[in-house]
mmCIF file of C-alpha atoms in Angstrom:
data_model
loop_
_atom_site.group_PDB
_atom_site.id
_atom_site.type_symbol
_atom_site.label_atom_id
_atom_site.label_comp_id
_atom_site.label_asym_id
_atom_site.label_seq_id
_atom_site.Cartn_x
_atom_site.Cartn_y
_atom_site.Cartn_z
ATOM 1 C CA MET R 33 0.000 0.000 0.000
ATOM 2 C CA LYS R 34 1.256 3.477 -0.904
ATOM 3 C CA LEU R 35 2.170 5.699 2.042
ATOM 4 C CA ILE R 36 2.179 9.480 2.320
ATOM 5 C CA GLU R 37 3.699 11.559 5.086
ATOM 6 C CA ARG R 38 1.009 13.013 7.327
ATOM 7 C CA LYS R 39 3.075 16.027 8.207
ATOM 8 C CA SER R 40 0.795 17.798 10.668
ATOM 9 C CA TYR R 41 0.338 14.720 12.870
ATOM 10 C CA LEU R 42 4.007 13.793 12.666
ATOM 11 C CA GLN R 43 5.006 17.323 13.645
ATOM 12 C CA LYS R 44 2.770 17.137 16.715
ATOM 13 C CA LEU R 45 4.653 14.029 17.840
ATOM 14 C CA ILE R 46 8.013 15.628 17.100
ATOM 15 C CA ASP R 47 7.030 18.718 19.105
ATOM 16 C CA VAL R 48 6.476 16.635 22.264
ATOM 17 C CA GLU R 49 9.391 14.241 21.702
ATOM 18 C CA GLY R 50 11.414 13.866 24.875
ATOM 19 C CA THR R 51 8.761 15.321 27.181
ATOM 20 C CA PRO R 52 7.743 13.266 30.235
ATOM 21 C CA ASP R 53 4.184 12.922 28.924
ATOM 22 C CA ILE R 54 2.682 9.579 27.899
ATOM 23 C CA LYS R 55 1.891 10.235 24.239
ATOM 24 C CA VAL R 56 -1.464 8.635 23.278
ATOM 25 C CA VAL R 57 -2.492 8.479 19.611
ATOM 26 C CA THR R 58 -6.266 8.239 19.278
ATOM 27 C CA GLY R 59 -8.833 8.304 16.474
ATOM 28 C CA VAL R 60 -11.315 6.076 14.706
ATOM 29 C CA ARG R 61 -10.266 2.546 13.765
ATOM 30 C CA ARG R 62 -8.095 2.239 10.630
ATOM 31 C CA SER R 63 -7.429 5.972 10.447
ATOM 32 C CA GLY R 64 -3.661 5.480 10.298
ATOM 33 C CA LYS R 65 -2.519 5.589 13.922
ATOM 34 C CA SER R 66 -0.036 2.712 13.592
ATOM 35 C CA LYS R 67 1.352 4.112 10.338
ATOM 36 C CA LEU R 68 1.883 7.429 12.098
ATOM 37 C CA LEU R 69 3.966 5.745 14.798
ATOM 38 C CA GLU R 70 5.965 3.982 12.072
ATOM 39 C CA ALA R 71 6.673 7.384 10.500
ATOM 40 C CA PHE R 72 7.708 8.749 13.897
ATOM 41 C CA LYS R 73 9.983 5.747 14.394
ATOM 42 C CA HIS R 74 11.723 6.537 11.071
ATOM 43 C CA HIS R 75 12.121 10.143 12.213
ATOM 44 C CA VAL R 76 13.817 9.023 15.431
ATOM 45 C CA VAL R 77 16.174 6.669 13.567
ATOM 46 C CA SER R 78 17.233 9.421 11.160
ATOM 47 C CA SER R 79 17.600 12.149 13.778
ATOM 48 C CA ASP R 80 19.225 10.038 16.540
ATOM 49 C CA PRO R 81 20.963 6.912 15.154
ATOM 50 C CA GLY R 82 21.971 5.910 18.675
ATOM 51 C CA ALA R 83 18.434 5.846 19.994
ATOM 52 C CA ASN R 84 17.049 2.587 21.380
ATOM 53 C CA ILE R 85 13.516 1.995 20.078
ATOM 54 C CA ILE R 86 11.473 -0.733 21.782
ATOM 55 C CA HIS R 87 8.511 -1.313 19.482
ATOM 56 C CA VAL R 88 5.739 -3.743 20.412
ATOM 57 C CA ASN R 89 2.899 -4.297 17.941
ATOM 58 C CA PHE R 90 0.246 -6.541 19.444
ATOM 59 C CA ASN R 91 -1.213 -7.172 15.985
ATOM 60 C CA LEU R 92 1.834 -9.378 15.316
ATOM 61 C CA ILE R 93 2.027 -12.951 16.564
ATOM 62 C CA GLU R 94 5.617 -12.515 17.693
ATOM 63 C CA PHE R 95 4.384 -10.363 20.584
ATOM 64 C CA GLU R 96 1.474 -12.515 21.774
ATOM 65 C CA GLY R 97 3.589 -13.755 24.677
ATOM 66 C CA LEU R 98 3.559 -10.210 26.089
ATOM 67 C CA MET R 99 -0.212 -9.925 26.484
ATOM 68 C CA GLU R 100 0.009 -9.672 30.262
ATOM 69 C CA TYR R 101 1.509 -6.653 31.955
ATOM 70 C CA HIS R 102 4.238 -8.509 33.888
ATOM 71 C CA ALA R 103 5.559 -10.031 30.633
ATOM 72 C CA LEU R 104 5.405 -6.668 28.858
ATOM 73 C CA ASP R 105 7.210 -4.962 31.737
ATOM 74 C CA GLU R 106 9.951 -7.611 31.773
ATOM 75 C CA PHE R 107 10.429 -7.408 27.979
ATOM 76 C CA VAL R 108 10.741 -3.619 27.905
ATOM 77 C CA ARG R 109 13.081 -3.402 30.886
ATOM 78 C CA ALA R 110 15.314 -6.131 29.440
ATOM 79 C CA ALA R 111 15.577 -4.090 26.224
ATOM 80 C CA TYR R 112 16.563 -0.882 28.031
ATOM 81 C CA VAL R 113 19.975 0.527 27.033
ATOM 82 C CA PRO R 114 21.675 2.735 29.666
ATOM 83 C CA GLY R 115 22.990 6.017 28.291
ATOM 84 C CA ALA R 116 20.804 5.965 25.179
ATOM 85 C CA SER R 117 17.501 7.667 24.462
ATOM 86 C CA ASN R 118 15.012 4.873 25.076
ATOM 87 C CA TYR R 119 11.691 5.016 23.224
ATOM 88 C CA VAL R 120 8.769 2.694 23.966
ATOM 89 C CA ILE R 121 6.231 2.422 21.132
ATOM 90 C CA ILE R 122 3.244 0.117 21.652
ATOM 91 C CA ASP R 123 0.469 -0.552 19.122
ATOM 92 C CA GLU R 124 -2.930 -1.873 20.251
ATOM 93 C CA VAL R 125 -1.902 -1.601 23.877
ATOM 94 C CA GLN R 126 -5.350 -2.710 25.124
ATOM 95 C CA MET R 127 -4.563 -6.266 23.990
ATOM 96 C CA CYS R 128 -2.204 -6.529 26.969
ATOM 97 C CA GLU R 129 -4.116 -7.409 30.142
ATOM 98 C CA GLY R 130 -3.367 -4.783 32.796
ATOM 99 C CA PHE R 131 -1.436 -2.624 30.281
ATOM 100 C CA GLU R 132 -1.936 0.533 32.353
ATOM 101 C CA ARG R 133 0.166 -0.929 35.174
ATOM 102 C CA ALA R 134 3.109 -1.523 32.855
ATOM 103 C CA ILE R 135 2.794 1.911 31.221
ATOM 104 C CA ASN R 136 2.611 3.645 34.598
ATOM 105 C CA SER R 137 5.678 1.709 35.748
ATOM 106 C CA PHE R 138 7.652 2.734 32.648
ATOM 107 C CA HIS R 139 6.629 6.331 33.219
ATOM 108 C CA ALA R 140 7.538 6.279 36.918
ATOM 109 C CA SER R 141 11.026 4.967 36.119
ATOM 110 C CA GLU R 142 11.732 8.109 34.027
ATOM 111 C CA ASN R 143 13.792 5.939 31.676
ATOM 112 C CA PHE R 144 11.481 5.887 28.651
ATOM 113 C CA ASP R 145 9.822 8.179 26.139
ATOM 114 C CA ILE R 146 6.409 6.497 25.749
ATOM 115 C CA TYR R 147 4.065 6.387 22.729
ATOM 116 C CA ILE R 148 0.952 4.201 22.546
ATOM 117 C CA THR R 149 -2.082 3.527 20.363
ATOM 118 C CA GLY R 150 -5.097 1.420 21.137
ATOM 119 C CA SER R 151 -8.679 0.588 20.319
ATOM 120 C CA ASN R 152 -10.573 3.744 21.067
ATOM 121 C CA ALA R 153 -13.364 2.029 22.945
ATOM 122 C CA PHE R 154 -10.708 0.801 25.387
ATOM 123 C CA LEU R 155 -8.529 3.917 25.430
ATOM 124 C CA LEU R 156 -11.003 6.748 25.819
ATOM 125 C CA SER R 157 -9.994 10.374 26.183
ATOM 126 C CA SER R 158 -12.178 10.571 29.277
ATOM 127 C CA ASP R 159 -10.393 7.577 30.812
ATOM 128 C CA LEU R 160 -6.779 8.624 30.246
ATOM 129 C CA ALA R 161 -6.427 10.555 33.512
ATOM 130 C CA THR R 162 -7.808 7.557 35.405
ATOM 131 C CA LEU R 163 -5.736 4.944 33.565
ATOM 132 C CA PHE R 164 -2.397 6.717 33.769
ATOM 133 C CA THR R 165 -0.886 8.388 36.790
ATOM 134 C CA GLY R 166 1.432 10.469 34.606
ATOM 135 C CA ARG R 167 0.419 13.344 32.363
ATOM 136 C CA THR R 168 -0.866 12.294 28.953
ATOM 137 C CA PHE R 169 -0.634 14.125 25.644
ATOM 138 C CA GLU R 170 -3.316 13.068 23.179
ATOM 139 C CA ILE R 171 -2.969 13.314 19.410
ATOM 140 C CA GLU R 172 -6.180 12.604 17.543
ATOM 141 C CA VAL R 173 -5.826 11.156 14.049
ATOM 142 C CA PHE R 174 -8.627 11.544 11.520
ATOM 143 C CA PRO R 175 -9.193 9.632 8.280
ATOM 144 C CA PHE R 176 -7.552 11.120 5.177
ATOM 145 C CA SER R 177 -8.510 14.696 4.410
ATOM 146 C CA PHE R 178 -9.152 15.736 0.822
ATOM 147 C CA ALA R 179 -5.698 17.337 0.782
ATOM 148 C CA GLU R 180 -4.164 14.005 1.816
ATOM 149 C CA TYR R 181 -6.308 12.218 -0.756
ATOM 150 C CA LEU R 182 -4.836 14.506 -3.426
ATOM 151 C CA ALA R 183 -1.318 13.773 -2.148
ATOM 152 C CA TYR R 184 -2.058 10.047 -2.407
ATOM 153 C CA PHE R 185 -3.630 10.010 -5.880
ATOM 154 C CA GLY R 186 -2.373 13.219 -7.464
ATOM 155 C CA GLU R 187 -4.405 15.728 -9.462
ATOM 156 C CA GLU R 188 -4.180 14.340 -12.988
ATOM 157 C CA GLU R 189 -7.940 14.660 -13.518
ATOM 158 C CA GLY R 190 -8.087 18.096 -11.895
ATOM 159 C CA ILE R 191 -9.278 19.108 -8.453
ATOM 160 C CA ASP R 192 -12.977 18.851 -9.367
ATOM 161 C CA GLY R 193 -12.672 15.333 -10.757
ATOM 162 C CA ALA R 194 -10.645 14.255 -7.727
ATOM 163 C CA PHE R 195 -13.238 15.759 -5.394
ATOM 164 C CA ASP R 196 -16.062 13.876 -7.109
ATOM 165 C CA ARG R 197 -14.159 10.634 -6.444
ATOM 166 C CA TYR R 198 -13.352 11.595 -2.845
ATOM 167 C CA VAL R 199 -17.044 12.225 -2.133
ATOM 168 C CA HIS R 200 -17.757 8.574 -2.937
ATOM 169 C CA THR R 201 -14.490 7.047 -1.653
ATOM 170 C CA GLY R 202 -13.956 8.976 1.591
ATOM 171 C CA GLY R 203 -10.899 9.094 3.801
ATOM 172 C CA MET R 204 -10.493 5.468 4.907
ATOM 173 C CA SER R 205 -7.206 4.899 3.110
ATOM 174 C CA GLY R 206 -7.276 1.133 3.635
ATOM 175 C CA SER R 207 -9.946 1.021 0.929
ATOM 176 C CA TYR R 208 -7.792 2.787 -1.672
ATOM 177 C CA PRO R 209 -5.910 -0.263 -3.046
ATOM 178 C CA TYR R 210 -9.193 -1.918 -4.091
ATOM 179 C CA LYS R 211 -9.882 -1.494 -7.797
ATOM 180 C CA ASN R 212 -13.657 -1.129 -7.889
ATOM 181 C CA GLU R 213 -16.176 0.797 -5.850
ATOM 182 C CA ALA R 214 -18.028 -2.279 -4.569
ATOM 183 C CA ASP R 215 -14.856 -3.712 -2.998
ATOM 184 C CA ARG R 216 -13.923 -0.350 -1.474
ATOM 185 C CA SER R 217 -17.401 -0.028 -0.017
ATOM 186 C CA ALA R 218 -17.251 -3.574 1.382
ATOM 187 C CA TYR R 219 -13.951 -2.751 3.117
ATOM 188 C CA VAL R 220 -15.356 0.420 4.718
ATOM 189 C CA LYS R 221 -18.521 -1.363 5.829
ATOM 190 C CA ASP R 222 -16.447 -4.165 7.334
ATOM 191 C CA VAL R 223 -14.324 -1.684 9.309
ATOM 192 C CA PHE R 224 -17.428 -0.145 10.814
ATOM 193 C CA GLU R 225 -19.246 -3.384 11.579
ATOM 194 C CA THR R 226 -16.431 -5.714 12.643
ATOM 195 C CA LEU R 227 -14.020 -3.289 14.309
ATOM 196 C CA ILE R 228 -15.798 -0.181 15.570
ATOM 197 C CA MET R 229 -19.057 -1.870 16.571
ATOM 198 C CA ARG R 230 -17.254 -4.926 17.951
ATOM 199 C CA ASP R 231 -15.088 -2.749 20.175
ATOM 200 C CA ILE R 232 -18.175 -1.026 21.558
ATOM 201 C CA ARG R 233 -19.985 -4.299 22.233
ATOM 202 C CA GLN R 234 -16.956 -5.732 24.032
ATOM 203 C CA LYS R 235 -16.153 -2.615 26.054
ATOM 204 C CA TYR R 236 -19.683 -1.966 27.286
ATOM 205 C CA ASP R 237 -21.151 -5.479 27.165
ATOM 206 C CA VAL R 238 -23.982 -4.172 24.988
ATOM 207 C CA ARG R 239 -27.141 -6.196 25.636
ATOM 208 C CA ASN R 240 -28.993 -5.118 22.512
ATOM 209 C CA PRO R 241 -26.547 -5.058 19.560
ATOM 210 C CA ASP R 242 -29.437 -4.786 17.097
ATOM 211 C CA LEU R 243 -30.541 -1.532 18.713
ATOM 212 C CA LEU R 244 -26.949 -0.246 18.605
ATOM 213 C CA ASN R 245 -26.782 -1.024 14.888
ATOM 214 C CA ARG R 246 -30.152 0.568 14.160
ATOM 215 C CA LEU R 247 -29.125 3.623 16.141
ATOM 216 C CA SER R 248 -25.868 4.008 14.206
ATOM 217 C CA GLU R 249 -27.784 3.820 10.923
ATOM 218 C CA PHE R 250 -30.342 6.343 12.188
ATOM 219 C CA LEU R 251 -27.584 8.820 13.087
ATOM 220 C CA MET R 252 -25.928 8.258 9.702
ATOM 221 C CA ASP R 253 -29.221 8.974 7.977
ATOM 222 C CA ASN R 254 -29.785 12.106 10.055
ATOM 223 C CA VAL R 255 -26.362 13.727 9.951
ATOM 224 C CA SER R 256 -26.724 17.501 10.492
ATOM 225 C CA ASN R 257 -30.230 17.202 11.974
ATOM 226 C CA VAL R 258 -30.804 18.470 15.512
ATOM 227 C CA THR R 259 -31.098 15.297 17.580
ATOM 228 C CA SER R 260 -31.843 14.267 21.154
ATOM 229 C CA ALA R 261 -31.869 10.853 22.807
ATOM 230 C CA ARG R 262 -35.588 11.219 23.480
ATOM 231 C CA SER R 263 -36.448 12.055 19.859
ATOM 232 C CA VAL R 264 -34.294 9.195 18.553
ATOM 233 C CA ALA R 265 -35.912 6.729 20.970
ATOM 234 C CA SER R 266 -39.367 7.714 19.749
ATOM 235 C CA SER R 267 -38.208 7.236 16.130
ATOM 236 C CA LEU R 268 -36.855 3.720 16.722
ATOM 237 C CA GLU R 269 -40.265 2.160 17.052
ATOM 238 C CA GLY R 270 -40.690 -1.569 17.590
ATOM 239 C CA ASP R 271 -37.838 -1.975 20.112
ATOM 240 C CA THR R 272 -38.925 -2.153 23.743
ATOM 241 C CA GLU R 273 -35.411 -1.243 24.926
ATOM 242 C CA ALA R 274 -35.253 1.933 22.848
ATOM 243 C CA ASN R 275 -35.909 4.231 25.800
ATOM 244 C CA HIS R 276 -34.130 7.570 25.900
ATOM 245 C CA LYS R 277 -31.681 6.509 28.626
ATOM 246 C CA THR R 278 -30.476 3.447 26.689
ATOM 247 C CA VAL R 279 -30.331 5.423 23.446
ATOM 248 C CA GLY R 280 -28.391 8.189 25.197
ATOM 249 C CA SER R 281 -25.865 5.660 26.511
ATOM 250 C CA TYR R 282 -25.463 4.024 23.096
ATOM 251 C CA ILE R 283 -24.922 7.419 21.421
ATOM 252 C CA GLU R 284 -22.208 8.117 23.978
ATOM 253 C CA TYR R 285 -20.554 4.770 23.171
ATOM 254 C CA LEU R 286 -20.536 5.591 19.439
ATOM 255 C CA CYS R 287 -18.943 8.971 20.141
ATOM 256 C CA ASN R 288 -16.390 7.448 22.522
ATOM 257 C CA ALA R 289 -15.278 5.143 19.690
ATOM 258 C CA TYR R 290 -14.872 8.182 17.381
ATOM 259 C CA ALA R 291 -17.562 6.843 15.051
ATOM 260 C CA PHE R 292 -19.520 10.076 15.550
ATOM 261 C CA TYR R 293 -18.769 13.555 16.878
ATOM 262 C CA LYS R 294 -21.300 15.512 18.908
ATOM 263 C CA VAL R 295 -21.619 19.220 18.154
ATOM 264 C CA ARG R 296 -23.476 21.345 20.688
ATOM 265 C CA ARG R 297 -25.573 24.422 19.929
ATOM 266 C CA TYR R 298 -24.453 27.968 20.682
ATOM 267 C CA ASP R 299 -26.617 31.087 21.035
ATOM 268 C CA ILE R 300 -24.722 33.689 19.003
ATOM 269 C CA ARG R 301 -26.654 36.683 20.304
ATOM 270 C CA GLY R 302 -26.694 35.574 23.953
ATOM 271 C CA LYS R 303 -23.151 34.186 23.737
ATOM 272 C CA LYS R 304 -24.052 31.047 25.664
ATOM 273 C CA TYR R 305 -24.117 27.313 25.068
ATOM 274 C CA LEU R 306 -27.496 25.648 24.738
ATOM 275 C CA SER R 307 -28.205 22.478 26.691
ATOM 276 C CA SER R 308 -30.562 20.776 24.243
ATOM 277 C CA GLY R 309 -30.603 19.711 20.618
ATOM 278 C CA ASP R 310 -27.178 18.481 19.531
ATOM 279 C CA LYS R 311 -26.008 17.435 16.074
ATOM 280 C CA TYR R 312 -23.920 14.365 15.231
ATOM 281 C CA TYR R 313 -21.395 13.992 12.419
ATOM 282 C CA LEU R 314 -19.704 10.848 11.111
ATOM 283 C CA SER R 315 -15.948 10.543 11.466
ATOM 284 C CA ASP R 316 -15.870 9.766 7.737
ATOM 285 C CA HIS R 317 -18.709 10.225 5.270
ATOM 286 C CA SER R 318 -17.797 6.956 3.511
ATOM 287 C CA PHE R 319 -19.349 4.985 6.399
ATOM 288 C CA ARG R 320 -22.764 6.358 5.480
ATOM 289 C CA LEU R 321 -22.404 5.413 1.812
ATOM 290 C CA ALA R 322 -21.069 1.951 2.667
ATOM 291 C CA LYS R 323 -23.852 1.175 5.147
ATOM 292 C CA LEU R 324 -26.872 2.879 3.605
ATOM 293 C CA GLY R 325 -25.954 3.395 -0.028
ATOM 294 C CA THR R 326 -27.459 6.393 -1.785
ATOM 295 C CA ARG R 327 -30.998 6.013 -0.436
ATOM 296 C CA ASN R 328 -32.508 9.334 0.665
ATOM 297 C CA MET R 329 -29.177 10.892 -0.305
ATOM 298 C CA ASP R 330 -28.820 14.566 0.509
ATOM 299 C CA TRP R 331 -25.448 15.701 -0.798
ATOM 300 C CA GLY R 332 -25.741 18.950 1.124
ATOM 301 C CA ARG R 333 -25.629 16.934 4.364
ATOM 302 C CA VAL R 334 -22.631 14.956 3.111
ATOM 303 C CA TYR R 335 -20.824 18.222 2.354
ATOM 304 C CA GLU R 336 -21.741 19.601 5.784
ATOM 305 C CA ASN R 337 -20.313 16.443 7.376
ATOM 306 C CA MET R 338 -17.084 16.883 5.398
ATOM 307 C CA VAL R 339 -16.718 20.502 6.540
ATOM 308 C CA ALA R 340 -17.429 19.569 10.178
ATOM 309 C CA ILE R 341 -14.708 16.910 10.222
ATOM 310 C CA GLU R 342 -12.253 19.183 8.409
ATOM 311 C CA LEU R 343 -12.764 21.957 10.960
ATOM 312 C CA LEU R 344 -12.190 19.462 13.780
ATOM 313 C CA ARG R 345 -9.130 18.164 11.944
ATOM 314 C CA ARG R 346 -7.780 21.719 11.796
ATOM 315 C CA GLY R 347 -8.118 22.033 15.560
ATOM 316 C CA TYR R 348 -11.308 24.071 15.947
ATOM 317 C CA GLU R 349 -13.914 23.639 18.654
ATOM 318 C CA LEU R 350 -17.207 23.328 16.861
ATOM 319 C CA TYR R 351 -20.721 24.509 17.686
ATOM 320 C CA VAL R 352 -24.001 24.927 15.823
ATOM 321 C CA GLY R 353 -24.964 28.594 15.835
ATOM 322 C CA LYS R 354 -28.463 29.835 16.731
ATOM 323 C CA LEU R 355 -29.441 33.437 15.982
ATOM 324 C CA TYR R 356 -33.069 34.241 16.740
ATOM 325 C CA GLN R 357 -34.949 31.681 14.597
ATOM 326 C CA LYS R 358 -32.055 31.285 12.148
ATOM 327 C CA GLU R 359 -29.283 28.735 12.254
ATOM 328 C CA VAL R 360 -25.614 29.022 11.294
ATOM 329 C CA ASP R 361 -24.166 25.629 10.472
ATOM 330 C CA PHE R 362 -20.956 26.133 12.455
ATOM 331 C CA VAL R 363 -19.391 28.490 14.928
ATOM 332 C CA ALA R 364 -15.721 27.469 14.880
ATOM 333 C CA MET R 365 -13.355 28.565 17.654
ATOM 334 C CA ARG R 366 -9.616 28.055 18.046
ATOM 335 C CA GLY R 367 -7.870 30.059 20.744
ATOM 336 C CA SER R 368 -8.769 33.707 20.110
ATOM 337 C CA GLU R 369 -10.087 32.873 16.630
ATOM 338 C CA LYS R 370 -13.753 32.617 15.809
ATOM 339 C CA MET R 371 -15.518 32.219 12.484
ATOM 340 C CA TYR R 372 -19.003 31.502 11.209
ATOM 341 C CA VAL R 373 -19.539 28.906 8.486
ATOM 342 C CA GLN R 374 -22.498 28.023 6.297
ATOM 343 C CA VAL R 375 -22.373 24.957 4.031
ATOM 344 C CA SER R 376 -24.498 24.345 0.960
ATOM 345 C CA ASP R 377 -24.631 22.033 -2.035
ATOM 346 C CA ASP R 378 -25.585 24.340 -4.910
ATOM 347 C CA ILE R 379 -25.986 28.113 -4.538
ATOM 348 C CA SER R 380 -26.386 28.875 -8.237
ATOM 349 C CA ALA R 381 -30.080 29.701 -7.725
ATOM 350 C CA PHE R 382 -30.509 33.231 -6.369
ATOM 351 C CA ALA R 383 -33.145 32.213 -3.801
ATOM 352 C CA THR R 384 -30.854 29.517 -2.389
ATOM 353 C CA PHE R 385 -27.925 31.922 -2.216
ATOM 354 C CA GLU R 386 -30.034 34.510 -0.382
ATOM 355 C CA ARG R 387 -31.283 31.895 2.092
ATOM 356 C CA GLU R 388 -27.746 30.731 2.892
ATOM 357 C CA VAL R 389 -26.154 34.171 3.365
ATOM 358 C CA ASP R 390 -29.050 35.699 5.321
ATOM 359 C CA PRO R 391 -28.086 34.245 8.747
ATOM 360 C CA LEU R 392 -24.482 35.370 8.245
ATOM 361 C CA LEU R 393 -25.523 38.909 7.293
ATOM 362 C CA ARG R 394 -27.543 39.147 10.514
ATOM 363 C CA ILE R 395 -24.445 38.589 12.682
ATOM 364 C CA ARG R 396 -23.182 41.986 13.768
ATOM 365 C CA ASP R 397 -19.741 41.200 15.180
ATOM 366 C CA GLY R 398 -16.531 41.454 13.174
ATOM 367 C CA TYR R 399 -15.499 37.800 13.065
ATOM 368 C CA PRO R 400 -14.946 36.184 9.633
ATOM 369 C CA LYS R 401 -17.938 34.680 7.850
ATOM 370 C CA PHE R 402 -17.791 31.947 5.202
ATOM 371 C CA LEU R 403 -20.207 30.264 2.840
ATOM 372 C CA ILE R 404 -18.756 26.997 1.523
ATOM 373 C CA ALA R 405 -20.458 25.350 -1.458
ATOM 374 C CA ARG R 406 -19.723 23.579 -4.752
ATOM 375 C CA THR R 407 -19.180 26.728 -6.809
ATOM 376 C CA ARG R 408 -16.243 25.372 -8.863
ATOM 377 C CA HIS R 409 -14.867 28.922 -8.816
ATOM 378 C CA GLU R 410 -12.191 30.795 -6.932
ATOM 379 C CA THR R 411 -13.059 32.505 -3.638
ATOM 380 C CA TYR R 412 -14.975 35.775 -3.846
ATOM 381 C CA ASP R 413 -16.481 38.322 -1.448
ATOM 382 C CA HIS R 414 -20.174 39.061 -0.966
ATOM 383 C CA GLU R 415 -20.831 41.899 1.500
ATOM 384 C CA GLY R 416 -17.995 40.710 3.722
ATOM 385 C CA ILE R 417 -18.873 37.028 3.438
ATOM 386 C CA MET R 418 -16.191 34.949 1.744
ATOM 387 C CA ILE R 419 -17.698 32.460 -0.712
ATOM 388 C CA HIS R 420 -15.472 29.360 -0.983
ATOM 389 C CA ASP R 421 -15.651 26.418 -3.335
ATOM 390 C CA LEU R 422 -15.835 23.298 -1.174
ATOM 391 C CA ALA R 423 -13.193 21.310 -3.064
ATOM 392 C CA ARG R 424 -10.697 24.180 -3.044
ATOM 393 C CA TRP R 425 -11.326 24.993 0.626
ATOM 394 C CA LEU R 426 -10.840 21.341 1.605
ATOM 395 C CA SER R 427 -7.640 21.064 -0.448
ATOM 396 C CA ALA R 428 -5.935 23.862 1.508
ATOM 397 C CA GLU R 429 -3.988 22.319 4.405
#
């Protein structure tokens, strides 16, 4: 399989190299976490030839004898080289029973620079402080962006042709070597059903896997719709266990596994967060196509999902904006930055264009405002609102 350098993620690892933190690489299954650690390993070898790298990949049979924390601890300590920079890199760390005890021991010894990946259902962001006594530094890896897709395939057919393929193929790069769309779709579907959903069932001992599956498909089919556990429960008729508490728990499980991302609502005028009516976005839009096909397809929602994930990928906190009775798709914040974003499929019709820009024109503060759509043109300004073509905006890293 062809590899490309994921520079932004690699740089984040390089920036914390040598710190006492436990570096934890997270993200949805098959998003490239292990490949990122391989790239970091190559960086270490080239920058410090004398470094001692202890790499354990629990996907490989040769390490199955280390799947208990005492054995892992003994193996790593036996491989320690005094006087050298000692790196510990562990893939799929959750496969080692009691792994947190070994990792905490390595950290307490102050002899190792530690990097780990694991199944996200077993290595949750919310659990890291409980699992590890040392400080953790989390790097979240997303599926391939459109810019990375272009780096992988090139732009021989032009940016618009490449974008049309990316819309159907998505960012799960493990599907790229397959020659036809049916095989790529089967791969993506298999990742979701046999890895992501399996992890959730195992982690939480899910009693109603059919409900979990129906719920995931419901959320896929309702990306960008305001959703609550109570409204979803009432929609999943015919299942006696589909009460709002169970549905709420299952939604949380799906988000913990990075299958979906919850985006809260934000009152722009009142400058406060709203407690009800969240939206959910898929970690990669290809999951929706693989699971549900093109039934009830709304490409505007697919595009909105792509923009949501790209903004998260670029490090923004994301909210759905509410202004009076109007809605702004995204309020994106990063440090002192703030911007307002509307997403649309086709704004060539004047009425559609007016509808999309109206909420942005009503916002009176001076923060940047964007309308992102499939214009196939260069960026232009409309009364202070920057109109971006979706493909060109996504291609900018």
